[in-house]
PDB file of C-alpha atoms in Angstrom:
ATOM      1  CA  MET A  47      53.221 -64.115 -75.363  1.00 61.00           C
ATOM      2  CA  LEU A  48      55.193 -62.114 -72.809  1.00 68.00           C
ATOM      3  CA  ILE A  49      53.054 -61.354 -69.761  1.00 78.00           C
ATOM      4  CA  LYS A  50      53.593 -58.026 -68.009  1.00 86.00           C
ATOM      5  CA  ASP A  51      54.186 -58.650 -64.324  1.00 92.00           C
ATOM      6  CA  VAL A  52      56.417 -57.755 -61.389  1.00 92.00           C
ATOM      7  CA  VAL A  53      58.948 -59.772 -59.391  1.00 91.00           C
ATOM      8  CA  LEU A  54      58.595 -60.063 -55.610  1.00 93.00           C
ATOM      9  CA  GLY A  55      61.907 -59.488 -53.842  1.00 92.00           C
ATOM     10  CA  GLU A  56      63.305 -61.994 -51.373  1.00 91.00           C
ATOM     11  CA  ASP A  57      63.263 -59.284 -48.660  1.00 91.00           C
ATOM     12  CA  ALA A  58      59.605 -58.320 -49.267  1.00 93.00           C
ATOM     13  CA  PRO A  59      57.404 -58.415 -46.113  1.00 94.00           C
ATOM     14  CA  LYS A  60      55.676 -61.741 -45.536  1.00 93.00           C
ATOM     15  CA  ALA A  61      53.553 -60.828 -42.503  1.00 94.00           C
ATOM     16  CA  LEU A  62      50.771 -58.255 -42.175  1.00 96.00           C
ATOM     17  CA  LEU A  63      52.219 -55.100 -40.575  1.00 96.00           C
ATOM     18  CA  LEU A  64      49.051 -53.946 -38.803  1.00 95.00           C
ATOM     19  CA  GLU A  65      50.602 -51.499 -36.321  1.00 95.00           C
ATOM     20  CA  LYS A  66      52.694 -49.883 -39.053  1.00 96.00           C
ATOM     21  CA  HIS A  67      49.595 -49.421 -41.208  1.00 96.00           C
ATOM     22  CA  LYS A  68      47.686 -47.814 -38.327  1.00 95.00           C
ATOM     23  CA  GLU A  69      50.537 -45.357 -37.726  1.00 94.00           C
ATOM     24  CA  PHE A  70      50.756 -44.598 -41.453  1.00 94.00           C
ATOM     25  CA  LEU A  71      47.060 -43.818 -41.814  1.00 94.00           C
ATOM     26  CA  LEU A  72      46.734 -41.790 -38.619  1.00 92.00           C
ATOM     27  CA  SER A  73      49.711 -39.608 -39.544  1.00 88.00           C
ATOM     28  CA  TYR A  74      48.960 -39.319 -43.279  1.00 80.00           C
ATOM     29  CA  GLY A  75      48.761 -35.687 -44.431  1.00 63.00           C
ATOM     30  CA  LYS A  76      49.745 -34.254 -41.061  1.00 67.00           C
ATOM     31  CA  LYS A  77      53.474 -33.835 -41.729  1.00 56.00           C
ATOM     32  CA  SER A  78      54.785 -30.352 -42.532  1.00 48.00           C
ATOM     33  CA  HIS A  79      56.538 -31.486 -45.710  1.00 47.00           C
ATOM     34  CA  MET A  80      53.168 -32.607 -47.072  1.00 54.00           C
ATOM     35  CA  ASP A  81      51.497 -29.161 -46.879  1.00 66.00           C
ATOM     36  CA  TYR A  82      51.804 -28.559 -50.635  1.00 62.00           C
ATOM     37  CA  GLU A  83      50.666 -32.066 -51.467  1.00 67.00           C
ATOM     38  CA  HIS A  84      47.783 -31.731 -49.015  1.00 65.00           C
ATOM     39  CA  LYS A  85      46.562 -28.562 -50.723  1.00 68.00           C
ATOM     40  CA  MET A  86      46.983 -29.918 -54.242  1.00 70.00           C
ATOM     41  CA  THR A  87      44.947 -33.042 -53.444  1.00 76.00           C
ATOM     42  CA  GLU A  88      41.894 -31.300 -51.977  1.00 84.00           C
ATOM     43  CA  TYR A  89      39.845 -32.782 -54.799  1.00 82.00           C
ATOM     44  CA  LEU A  90      40.408 -36.215 -53.193  1.00 87.00           C
ATOM     45  CA  ARG A  91      39.952 -35.223 -49.541  1.00 92.00           C
ATOM     46  CA  MET A  92      36.549 -36.805 -48.889  1.00 96.00           C
ATOM     47  CA  SER A  93      37.477 -40.075 -50.574  1.00 94.00           C
ATOM     48  CA  GLY A  94      40.809 -40.013 -48.762  1.00 93.00           C
ATOM     49  CA  TYR A  95      39.003 -39.877 -45.438  1.00 95.00           C
ATOM     50  CA  TYR A  96      36.809 -42.797 -46.509  1.00 96.00           C
ATOM     51  CA  TRP A  97      39.787 -44.923 -47.602  1.00 96.00           C
ATOM     52  CA  GLY A  98      41.728 -44.262 -44.407  1.00 95.00           C
ATOM     53  CA  LEU A  99      38.824 -44.582 -41.983  1.00 96.00           C
ATOM     54  CA  THR A 100      37.540 -47.798 -43.535  1.00 97.00           C
ATOM     55  CA  ALA A 101      41.027 -49.291 -43.428  1.00 97.00           C
ATOM     56  CA  LEU A 102      41.325 -48.338 -39.750  1.00 96.00           C
ATOM     57  CA  SER A 103      37.889 -49.829 -39.129  1.00 97.00           C
ATOM     58  CA  LEU A 104      38.977 -53.114 -40.727  1.00 97.00           C
ATOM     59  CA  MET A 105      41.910 -53.141 -38.305  1.00 96.00           C
ATOM     60  CA  GLY A 106      39.593 -52.407 -35.361  1.00 94.00           C
ATOM     61  CA  ASP A 107      41.106 -48.983 -34.636  1.00 94.00           C
ATOM     62  CA  LEU A 108      38.597 -46.371 -35.834  1.00 94.00           C
ATOM     63  CA  GLU A 109      38.373 -44.666 -32.432  1.00 91.00           C
ATOM     64  CA  HIS A 110      41.755 -42.948 -32.812  1.00 90.00           C
ATOM     65  CA  ALA A 111      40.842 -41.048 -35.977  1.00 90.00           C
ATOM     66  CA  GLY A 112      39.408 -37.780 -34.549  1.00 89.00           C
ATOM     67  CA  LYS A 113      35.672 -38.311 -34.968  1.00 93.00           C
ATOM     68  CA  GLU A 114      34.406 -34.777 -34.271  1.00 94.00           C
ATOM     69  CA  GLU A 115      36.823 -33.129 -36.696  1.00 93.00           C
ATOM     70  CA  ILE A 116      35.861 -35.567 -39.431  1.00 95.00           C
ATOM     71  CA  LEU A 117      32.106 -35.201 -38.902  1.00 97.00           C
ATOM     72  CA  ASN A 118      32.423 -31.409 -38.955  1.00 96.00           C
ATOM     73  CA  PHE A 119      34.370 -31.655 -42.218  1.00 96.00           C
ATOM     74  CA  VAL A 120      31.657 -33.794 -43.810  1.00 97.00           C
ATOM     75  CA  GLN A 121      28.962 -31.339 -42.751  1.00 97.00           C
ATOM     76  CA  GLU A 122      30.907 -28.427 -44.244  1.00 97.00           C
ATOM     77  CA  CYS A 123      31.051 -30.241 -47.593  1.00 97.00           C
ATOM     78  CA  GLN A 124      27.297 -30.619 -48.140  1.00 97.00           C
ATOM     79  CA  ASN A 125      26.157 -28.080 -50.728  1.00 96.00           C
ATOM     80  CA  PRO A 126      22.743 -26.354 -50.897  1.00 96.00           C
ATOM     81  CA  CYS A 127      21.831 -28.711 -53.777  1.00 96.00           C
ATOM     82  CA  GLY A 128      22.263 -31.667 -51.402  1.00 97.00           C
ATOM     83  CA  GLY A 129      25.374 -33.101 -53.060  1.00 97.00           C
ATOM     84  CA  ILE A 130      28.680 -33.355 -51.254  1.00 98.00           C
ATOM     85  CA  SER A 131      32.024 -32.042 -52.443  1.00 97.00           C
ATOM     86  CA  PRO A 132      35.521 -33.429 -51.814  1.00 96.00           C
ATOM     87  CA  ALA A 133      36.424 -30.356 -49.729  1.00 94.00           C
ATOM     88  CA  PRO A 134      34.749 -27.019 -48.887  1.00 94.00           C
ATOM     89  CA  GLY A 135      34.609 -24.743 -51.912  1.00 91.00           C
ATOM     90  CA  HIS A 136      34.644 -27.546 -54.491  1.00 95.00           C
ATOM     91  CA  ASP A 137      31.760 -28.724 -56.689  1.00 96.00           C
ATOM     92  CA  PRO A 138      29.662 -31.653 -55.431  1.00 97.00           C
ATOM     93  CA  HIS A 139      29.871 -35.031 -57.166  1.00 98.00           C
ATOM     94  CA  LEU A 140      28.338 -38.482 -56.763  1.00 98.00           C
ATOM     95  CA  LEU A 141      31.753 -40.011 -55.973  1.00 97.00           C
ATOM     96  CA  TYR A 142      32.267 -37.769 -52.950  1.00 97.00           C
ATOM     97  CA  THR A 143      28.634 -37.926 -51.920  1.00 98.00           C
ATOM     98  CA  LEU A 144      28.990 -41.703 -51.583  1.00 97.00           C
ATOM     99  CA  SER A 145      32.302 -41.384 -49.720  1.00 97.00           C
ATOM    100  CA  ALA A 146      30.691 -38.968 -47.245  1.00 98.00           C
ATOM    101  CA  VAL A 147      27.692 -41.237 -46.705  1.00 97.00           C
ATOM    102  CA  GLN A 148      30.014 -44.215 -46.122  1.00 97.00           C
ATOM    103  CA  ILE A 149      32.029 -42.221 -43.574  1.00 97.00           C
ATOM    104  CA  LEU A 150      28.854 -41.348 -41.681  1.00 97.00           C
ATOM    105  CA  CYS A 151      27.773 -44.983 -41.779  1.00 96.00           C
ATOM    106  CA  LEU A 152      31.052 -45.942 -40.095  1.00 96.00           C
ATOM    107  CA  TYR A 153      30.204 -43.526 -37.279  1.00 96.00           C
ATOM    108  CA  ASP A 154      26.440 -44.228 -37.270  1.00 95.00           C
ATOM    109  CA  ALA A 155      25.957 -40.505 -37.916  1.00 96.00           C
ATOM    110  CA  LEU A 156      23.879 -40.243 -41.111  1.00 95.00           C
ATOM    111  CA  ASP A 157      21.451 -37.912 -39.378  1.00 95.00           C
ATOM    112  CA  ILE A 158      23.942 -35.034 -39.282  1.00 95.00           C
ATOM    113  CA  LEU A 159      23.297 -34.409 -43.007  1.00 95.00           C
ATOM    114  CA  ASP A 160      20.133 -33.401 -44.838  1.00 95.00           C
ATOM    115  CA  LYS A 161      19.276 -36.853 -46.216  1.00 96.00           C
ATOM    116  CA  GLU A 162      16.309 -35.670 -48.271  1.00 96.00           C
ATOM    117  CA  ALA A 163      18.568 -33.149 -49.979  1.00 97.00           C
ATOM    118  CA  ILE A 164      20.970 -35.987 -50.833  1.00 98.00           C
ATOM    119  CA  VAL A 165      18.087 -38.005 -52.287  1.00 98.00           C
ATOM    120  CA  LYS A 166      17.001 -35.045 -54.405  1.00 98.00           C
ATOM    121  CA  TYR A 167      20.557 -34.477 -55.648  1.00 98.00           C
ATOM    122  CA  VAL A 168      21.172 -38.124 -56.536  1.00 98.00           C
ATOM    123  CA  SER A 169      17.808 -38.701 -58.208  1.00 97.00           C
ATOM    124  CA  GLY A 170      18.230 -35.518 -60.225  1.00 98.00           C
ATOM    125  CA  LEU A 171      21.333 -36.971 -61.886  1.00 98.00           C
ATOM    126  CA  GLN A 172      19.518 -39.958 -63.438  1.00 97.00           C
ATOM    127  CA  GLN A 173      19.152 -39.643 -67.203  1.00 97.00           C
ATOM    128  CA  ASP A 174      16.272 -40.730 -69.434  1.00 97.00           C
ATOM    129  CA  ASP A 175      18.153 -43.917 -70.470  1.00 95.00           C
ATOM    130  CA  GLY A 176      18.613 -44.946 -66.813  1.00 94.00           C
ATOM    131  CA  SER A 177      22.284 -43.938 -66.554  1.00 96.00           C
ATOM    132  CA  PHE A 178      23.602 -41.438 -64.027  1.00 97.00           C
ATOM    133  CA  ALA A 179      25.729 -38.346 -64.551  1.00 98.00           C
ATOM    134  CA  GLY A 180      28.448 -37.834 -61.957  1.00 97.00           C
ATOM    135  CA  ASP A 181      27.592 -34.182 -61.455  1.00 97.00           C
ATOM    136  CA  LYS A 182      25.979 -31.197 -63.164  1.00 95.00           C
ATOM    137  CA  TRP A 183      28.580 -31.308 -65.939  1.00 95.00           C
ATOM    138  CA  GLY A 184      27.054 -34.510 -67.299  1.00 94.00           C
ATOM    139  CA  GLU A 185      29.799 -37.177 -67.534  1.00 95.00           C
ATOM    140  CA  ILE A 186      28.195 -40.647 -67.757  1.00 97.00           C
ATOM    141  CA  ASP A 187      29.903 -43.711 -66.285  1.00 96.00           C
ATOM    142  CA  THR A 188      28.702 -46.971 -64.715  1.00 94.00           C
ATOM    143  CA  ARG A 189      30.712 -46.010 -61.633  1.00 94.00           C
ATOM    144  CA  PHE A 190      28.159 -43.285 -61.072  1.00 96.00           C
ATOM    145  CA  SER A 191      25.284 -45.764 -61.341  1.00 94.00           C
ATOM    146  CA  PHE A 192      26.847 -47.672 -58.459  1.00 92.00           C
ATOM    147  CA  CYS A 193      27.444 -44.488 -56.440  1.00 94.00           C
ATOM    148  CA  ALA A 194      23.841 -43.389 -56.902  1.00 94.00           C
ATOM    149  CA  LEU A 195      22.260 -46.715 -55.993  1.00 92.00           C
ATOM    150  CA  ALA A 196      24.600 -47.254 -53.044  1.00 91.00           C
ATOM    151  CA  CYS A 197      23.871 -43.767 -51.647  1.00 94.00           C
ATOM    152  CA  LEU A 198      20.134 -44.329 -51.907  1.00 93.00           C
ATOM    153  CA  SER A 199      20.457 -47.795 -50.339  1.00 91.00           C
ATOM    154  CA  PHE A 200      22.225 -46.326 -47.308  1.00 93.00           C
ATOM    155  CA  VAL A 201      19.463 -43.768 -46.761  1.00 94.00           C
ATOM    156  CA  LYS A 202      16.788 -46.343 -47.686  1.00 91.00           C
ATOM    157  CA  ARG A 203      15.368 -44.369 -50.631  1.00 93.00           C
ATOM    158  CA  LEU A 204      15.906 -46.502 -53.736  1.00 90.00           C
ATOM    159  CA  ASP A 205      12.312 -45.648 -54.586  1.00 91.00           C
ATOM    160  CA  ALA A 206      13.479 -42.167 -55.573  1.00 95.00           C
ATOM    161  CA  VAL A 207      14.954 -43.379 -58.901  1.00 93.00           C
ATOM    162  CA  ASN A 208      13.889 -45.635 -61.740  1.00 91.00           C
ATOM    163  CA  VAL A 209      15.735 -48.807 -60.762  1.00 86.00           C
ATOM    164  CA  ASP A 210      14.418 -50.778 -63.751  1.00 83.00           C
ATOM    165  CA  LYS A 211      15.854 -48.227 -66.188  1.00 88.00           C
ATOM    166  CA  ALA A 212      19.137 -48.256 -64.266  1.00 88.00           C
ATOM    167  CA  VAL A 213      19.286 -52.037 -64.708  1.00 82.00           C
ATOM    168  CA  GLU A 214      18.535 -51.767 -68.426  1.00 85.00           C
ATOM    169  CA  TYR A 215      21.375 -49.308 -68.900  1.00 91.00           C
ATOM    170  CA  ILE A 216      23.891 -51.472 -67.022  1.00 88.00           C
ATOM    171  CA  LEU A 217      22.972 -54.478 -69.166  1.00 82.00           C
ATOM    172  CA  GLN A 218      23.751 -52.435 -72.277  1.00 90.00           C
ATOM    173  CA  CYS A 219      27.301 -52.020 -70.941  1.00 92.00           C
ATOM    174  CA  MET A 220      28.001 -55.775 -70.837  1.00 88.00           C
ATOM    175  CA  ASN A 221      30.497 -56.977 -73.452  1.00 90.00           C
ATOM    176  CA  PHE A 222      30.991 -60.187 -75.440  1.00 83.00           C
ATOM    177  CA  ASP A 223      33.846 -61.230 -73.108  1.00 87.00           C
ATOM    178  CA  GLY A 224      31.531 -61.214 -70.074  1.00 81.00           C
ATOM    179  CA  GLY A 225      32.895 -57.981 -68.630  1.00 88.00           C
ATOM    180  CA  PHE A 226      31.419 -54.494 -68.330  1.00 90.00           C
ATOM    181  CA  GLY A 227      32.612 -51.102 -69.527  1.00 92.00           C
ATOM    182  CA  CYS A 228      31.960 -47.561 -68.358  1.00 93.00           C
ATOM    183  CA  ARG A 229      29.449 -47.016 -71.181  1.00 94.00           C
ATOM    184  CA  PRO A 230      27.913 -49.210 -73.911  1.00 93.00           C
ATOM    185  CA  GLY A 231      30.701 -50.377 -76.235  1.00 92.00           C
ATOM    186  CA  SER A 232      33.535 -49.459 -73.837  1.00 93.00           C
ATOM    187  CA  GLU A 233      36.341 -51.879 -72.952  1.00 93.00           C
ATOM    188  CA  SER A 234      35.788 -54.325 -70.091  1.00 92.00           C
ATOM    189  CA  HIS A 235      37.523 -53.322 -66.884  1.00 92.00           C
ATOM    190  CA  ALA A 236      37.639 -54.919 -63.435  1.00 89.00           C
ATOM    191  CA  GLY A 237      36.654 -51.703 -61.677  1.00 90.00           C
ATOM    192  CA  GLN A 238      33.609 -51.275 -63.899  1.00 89.00           C
ATOM    193  CA  ILE A 239      32.625 -54.921 -63.373  1.00 86.00           C
ATOM    194  CA  TYR A 240      32.636 -54.338 -59.624  1.00 89.00           C
ATOM    195  CA  CYS A 241      30.468 -51.237 -60.027  1.00 89.00           C
ATOM    196  CA  CYS A 242      28.008 -52.998 -62.322  1.00 87.00           C
ATOM    197  CA  LEU A 243      27.698 -56.100 -60.156  1.00 82.00           C
ATOM    198  CA  GLY A 244      27.421 -53.948 -57.064  1.00 78.00           C
ATOM    199  CA  SER A 245      24.584 -52.037 -58.711  1.00 76.00           C
ATOM    200  CA  LEU A 246      22.609 -54.935 -60.084  1.00 62.00           C
ATOM    201  CA  ASP A 247      21.408 -58.386 -59.197  1.00 45.00           C
ATOM    202  CA  LEU A 248      23.137 -60.183 -62.050  1.00 33.00           C
ATOM    203  CA  ALA A 249      24.229 -63.786 -62.486  1.00 31.00           C
ATOM    204  CA  LYS A 250      26.275 -64.089 -65.717  1.00 41.00           C
ATOM    205  CA  GLY A 251      28.528 -66.253 -63.620  1.00 45.00           C
ATOM    206  CA  ASP A 252      30.890 -68.532 -65.533  1.00 55.00           C
ATOM    207  CA  LEU A 253      31.952 -66.227 -68.366  1.00 68.00           C
ATOM    208  CA  LEU A 254      32.383 -63.179 -66.170  1.00 73.00           C
ATOM    209  CA  GLY A 255      34.053 -65.207 -63.426  1.00 78.00           C
ATOM    210  CA  TRP A 256      36.494 -66.639 -65.958  1.00 83.00           C
ATOM    211  CA  TRP A 257      37.429 -63.152 -67.200  1.00 84.00           C
ATOM    212  CA  LEU A 258      38.012 -61.975 -63.641  1.00 87.00           C
ATOM    213  CA  SER A 259      40.077 -65.007 -62.645  1.00 91.00           C
ATOM    214  CA  GLU A 260      42.296 -64.399 -65.678  1.00 91.00           C
ATOM    215  CA  ARG A 261      43.385 -61.136 -64.052  1.00 93.00           C
ATOM    216  CA  GLN A 262      45.747 -63.020 -61.705  1.00 96.00           C
ATOM    217  CA  LEU A 263      49.379 -62.987 -62.833  1.00 96.00           C
ATOM    218  CA  PRO A 264      52.272 -65.327 -61.908  1.00 95.00           C
ATOM    219  CA  SER A 265      53.359 -62.870 -59.188  1.00 96.00           C
ATOM    220  CA  GLY A 266      49.988 -63.429 -57.514  1.00 96.00           C
ATOM    221  CA  GLY A 267      48.826 -59.861 -58.122  1.00 96.00           C
ATOM    222  CA  LEU A 268      45.729 -58.918 -60.105  1.00 96.00           C
ATOM    223  CA  ASN A 269      45.429 -56.472 -62.976  1.00 94.00           C
ATOM    224  CA  GLY A 270      42.406 -54.555 -64.207  1.00 90.00           C
ATOM    225  CA  ARG A 271      42.713 -55.404 -67.907  1.00 88.00           C
ATOM    226  CA  PRO A 272      44.726 -57.813 -70.040  1.00 88.00           C
ATOM    227  CA  GLU A 273      48.353 -56.817 -70.705  1.00 87.00           C
ATOM    228  CA  LYS A 274      48.535 -54.497 -67.665  1.00 93.00           C
ATOM    229  CA  LEU A 275      50.779 -54.742 -64.614  1.00 95.00           C
ATOM    230  CA  PRO A 276      49.268 -55.965 -61.341  1.00 96.00           C
ATOM    231  CA  ASP A 277      47.993 -53.372 -58.880  1.00 97.00           C
ATOM    232  CA  VAL A 278      46.968 -53.918 -55.258  1.00 97.00           C
ATOM    233  CA  CYS A 279      43.671 -52.049 -55.728  1.00 96.00           C
ATOM    234  CA  TYR A 280      42.406 -54.870 -57.950  1.00 94.00           C
ATOM    235  CA  SER A 281      42.683 -57.131 -54.928  1.00 95.00           C
ATOM    236  CA  TRP A 282      39.400 -55.411 -54.120  1.00 95.00           C
ATOM    237  CA  TRP A 283      37.716 -54.808 -57.488  1.00 93.00           C
ATOM    238  CA  VAL A 284      38.326 -58.345 -58.735  1.00 93.00           C
ATOM    239  CA  LEU A 285      37.823 -60.238 -55.467  1.00 95.00           C
ATOM    240  CA  ALA A 286      34.682 -58.332 -54.506  1.00 94.00           C
ATOM    241  CA  SER A 287      33.167 -59.076 -57.913  1.00 89.00           C
ATOM    242  CA  LEU A 288      34.061 -62.766 -57.646  1.00 92.00           C
ATOM    243  CA  SER A 289      32.658 -62.835 -54.133  1.00 92.00           C
ATOM    244  CA  MET A 290      29.353 -61.485 -55.430  1.00 86.00           C
ATOM    245  CA  LEU A 291      29.355 -64.256 -58.038  1.00 84.00           C
ATOM    246  CA  GLY A 292      30.207 -66.968 -55.500  1.00 87.00           C
ATOM    247  CA  ARG A 293      33.529 -67.674 -57.246  1.00 89.00           C
ATOM    248  CA  LEU A 294      36.119 -66.287 -54.845  1.00 93.00           C
ATOM    249  CA  HIS A 295      37.831 -69.669 -54.887  1.00 93.00           C
ATOM    250  CA  TRP A 296      38.857 -69.120 -58.523  1.00 94.00           C
ATOM    251  CA  ILE A 297      41.747 -66.935 -57.299  1.00 96.00           C
ATOM    252  CA  ASP A 298      44.898 -68.414 -55.715  1.00 97.00           C
ATOM    253  CA  HIS A 299      44.617 -67.071 -52.171  1.00 96.00           C
ATOM    254  CA  ASP A 300      48.194 -67.743 -51.080  1.00 96.00           C
ATOM    255  CA  LEU A 301      49.744 -66.156 -54.171  1.00 97.00           C
ATOM    256  CA  LEU A 302      47.619 -63.015 -53.883  1.00 97.00           C
ATOM    257  CA  ARG A 303      48.307 -62.706 -50.160  1.00 97.00           C
ATOM    258  CA  SER A 304      52.057 -62.885 -50.822  1.00 97.00           C
ATOM    259  CA  PHE A 305      51.731 -60.132 -53.439  1.00 97.00           C
ATOM    260  CA  ILE A 306      49.754 -57.821 -51.119  1.00 98.00           C
ATOM    261  CA  LEU A 307      52.153 -58.366 -48.229  1.00 97.00           C
ATOM    262  CA  ALA A 308      55.109 -57.655 -50.525  1.00 97.00           C
ATOM    263  CA  CYS A 309      53.574 -54.247 -51.311  1.00 97.00           C
ATOM    264  CA  GLN A 310      53.768 -53.152 -47.662  1.00 97.00           C
ATOM    265  CA  ASP A 311      56.310 -50.540 -46.622  1.00 96.00           C
ATOM    266  CA  SER A 312      58.074 -52.094 -43.650  1.00 95.00           C
ATOM    267  CA  GLU A 313      59.501 -48.716 -42.532  1.00 95.00           C
ATOM    268  CA  THR A 314      56.612 -46.260 -42.782  1.00 95.00           C
ATOM    269  CA  GLY A 315      53.670 -48.665 -42.944  1.00 96.00           C
ATOM    270  CA  GLY A 316      51.023 -48.457 -45.633  1.00 97.00           C
ATOM    271  CA  ILE A 317      50.551 -50.439 -48.830  1.00 98.00           C
ATOM    272  CA  SER A 318      51.496 -49.359 -52.361  1.00 97.00           C
ATOM    273  CA  ASP A 319      50.247 -50.388 -55.802  1.00 97.00           C
ATOM    274  CA  ARG A 320      53.301 -52.592 -56.452  1.00 97.00           C
ATOM    275  CA  PRO A 321      56.351 -53.669 -54.411  1.00 96.00           C
ATOM    276  CA  GLY A 322      58.809 -50.825 -53.856  1.00 94.00           C
ATOM    277  CA  ASP A 323      56.414 -47.983 -54.711  1.00 96.00           C
ATOM    278  CA  ILE A 324      55.205 -45.267 -52.326  1.00 95.00           C
ATOM    279  CA  PRO A 325      52.275 -46.336 -50.084  1.00 96.00           C
ATOM    280  CA  ASP A 326      49.032 -44.366 -49.846  1.00 95.00           C
ATOM    281  CA  PRO A 327      45.636 -44.715 -48.101  1.00 95.00           C
ATOM    282  CA  PHE A 328      43.857 -45.826 -51.312  1.00 95.00           C
ATOM    283  CA  HIS A 329      45.998 -48.916 -51.826  1.00 97.00           C
ATOM    284  CA  THR A 330      46.258 -49.517 -48.068  1.00 97.00           C
ATOM    285  CA  LEU A 331      42.476 -49.824 -47.828  1.00 97.00           C
ATOM    286  CA  PHE A 332      42.052 -52.048 -50.869  1.00 97.00           C
ATOM    287  CA  GLY A 333      44.973 -54.279 -49.947  1.00 97.00           C
ATOM    288  CA  LEU A 334      43.500 -54.823 -46.489  1.00 97.00           C
ATOM    289  CA  ALA A 335      40.023 -55.229 -48.010  1.00 97.00           C
ATOM    290  CA  GLY A 336      41.295 -57.984 -50.286  1.00 97.00           C
ATOM    291  CA  LEU A 337      42.828 -59.807 -47.336  1.00 97.00           C
ATOM    292  CA  SER A 338      39.591 -59.362 -45.398  1.00 97.00           C
ATOM    293  CA  LEU A 339      37.545 -60.924 -48.219  1.00 96.00           C
ATOM    294  CA  PHE A 340      39.742 -63.997 -47.911  1.00 94.00           C
ATOM    295  CA  GLY A 341      38.985 -64.147 -44.188  1.00 94.00           C
ATOM    296  CA  ASP A 342      42.236 -62.824 -42.683  1.00 95.00           C
ATOM    297  CA  GLU A 343      41.985 -63.461 -38.946  1.00 94.00           C
ATOM    298  CA  HIS A 344      43.507 -60.077 -38.089  1.00 95.00           C
ATOM    299  CA  LEU A 345      40.857 -58.059 -39.937  1.00 97.00           C
ATOM    300  CA  VAL A 346      37.153 -57.333 -39.583  1.00 97.00           C
ATOM    301  CA  PRO A 347      35.078 -59.011 -42.358  1.00 96.00           C
ATOM    302  CA  ILE A 348      34.162 -56.611 -45.183  1.00 96.00           C
ATOM    303  CA  HIS A 349      30.994 -56.471 -47.286  1.00 94.00           C
ATOM    304  CA  PRO A 350      31.831 -57.014 -50.989  1.00 93.00           C
ATOM    305  CA  VAL A 351      29.159 -54.659 -52.323  1.00 90.00           C
ATOM    306  CA  PHE A 352      29.399 -51.659 -49.998  1.00 92.00           C
ATOM    307  CA  CYS A 353      33.102 -51.858 -49.046  1.00 94.00           C
ATOM    308  CA  LEU A 354      32.379 -51.283 -45.390  1.00 95.00           C
ATOM    309  CA  PRO A 355      32.816 -53.688 -42.449  1.00 96.00           C
ATOM    310  CA  TYR A 356      29.983 -56.213 -42.145  1.00 94.00           C
ATOM    311  CA  PRO A 357      29.054 -54.995 -38.614  1.00 95.00           C
ATOM    312  CA  VAL A 358      28.288 -51.541 -40.085  1.00 95.00           C
ATOM    313  CA  ILE A 359      26.037 -53.002 -42.805  1.00 93.00           C
ATOM    314  CA  ASP A 360      24.326 -55.276 -40.279  1.00 92.00           C
ATOM    315  CA  ARG A 361      23.699 -52.309 -37.975  1.00 93.00           C
ATOM    316  CA  LEU A 362      22.115 -50.362 -40.839  1.00 91.00           C
ATOM    317  CA  GLY A 363      19.922 -53.343 -41.749  1.00 89.00           C
ATOM    318  CA  ILE A 364      20.715 -53.129 -45.468  1.00 82.00           C
ATOM    319  CA  GLN A 365      19.988 -56.264 -47.490  1.00 73.00           C
ATOM    320  CA  THR A 366      21.538 -57.168 -50.839  1.00 67.00           C
ATOM    321  CA  GLN A 367      19.338 -59.117 -53.219  1.00 57.00           C
ATOM    322  CA  SER A 368      20.402 -62.485 -54.656  1.00 45.00           C
ATOM    323  CA  LEU A 369      24.123 -61.879 -55.136  1.00 48.00           C
ATOM    324  CA  HIS A 370      26.381 -64.476 -53.531  1.00 48.00           C
ATOM    325  CA  VAL A 371      27.680 -62.182 -50.761  1.00 45.00           C
ATOM    326  CA  GLY A 372      28.762 -63.278 -47.364  1.00 41.00           C
TER     327      GLY A 372
END
């Protein structure tokens, strides 16, 4: 069977370009030729801030990111219902509510938002079967279960939802191959596995760990599903899941590191999905996060459940249950 993969060029970067990545993230979206792109991607603005700021935090350089401007932006995005939108004027959603809460955790500034309103918004999205809708329009996805439970963990209000029903629903989304889908009966996917494991205290270790380890290709990169090309973002989704299962060693560290480094842009900085593609903050964060999970000496250690630096989680005093984190 022919395996879809990429080839790493001989001239691909082989060292971590930290200073280039800092410059890339701090300048991203501020160039005049990006005005149109900046406007057309407003629906990603809050998550974009989270990706960039967390990446800078992993590199120990959060202080140069313009704290006051960012905190003001987050405040402007909280809606009367308590939920948070990706940018002012947009509808609130669980995805952006979590991104905003994570940003505030980085700055130890959760108190600038109405936390009880957030709790009311999040708890109001839980359905009778334990699942969570992403917003008032009702789409159901296990990603939203993770967003809801993570948000409530950060504000220490998990009691506001029916956690047992949430667990029951997640278990219904587990497949015969050991993976999880977005809904019961949906195809297994590495991103959904991360969300499900991050939501629950599960231990279906060997079968699930095997499925995840099979995501590594000869190039060293990881894909999200069988027969797909590798993508740097799965350096996070797959590794974080394996870390929670205590099976991080099932991935070839050196091969994956070479793949991530090859996806760096040596001119502009930043990391792309695959070698030679255009870098962006999303893949820059998750490439660095993957390296951090493997203990890269240049990066701050990252928590595999919350995708924030360990010092932030320690400061908040949040405890995971019996997952193999750390």
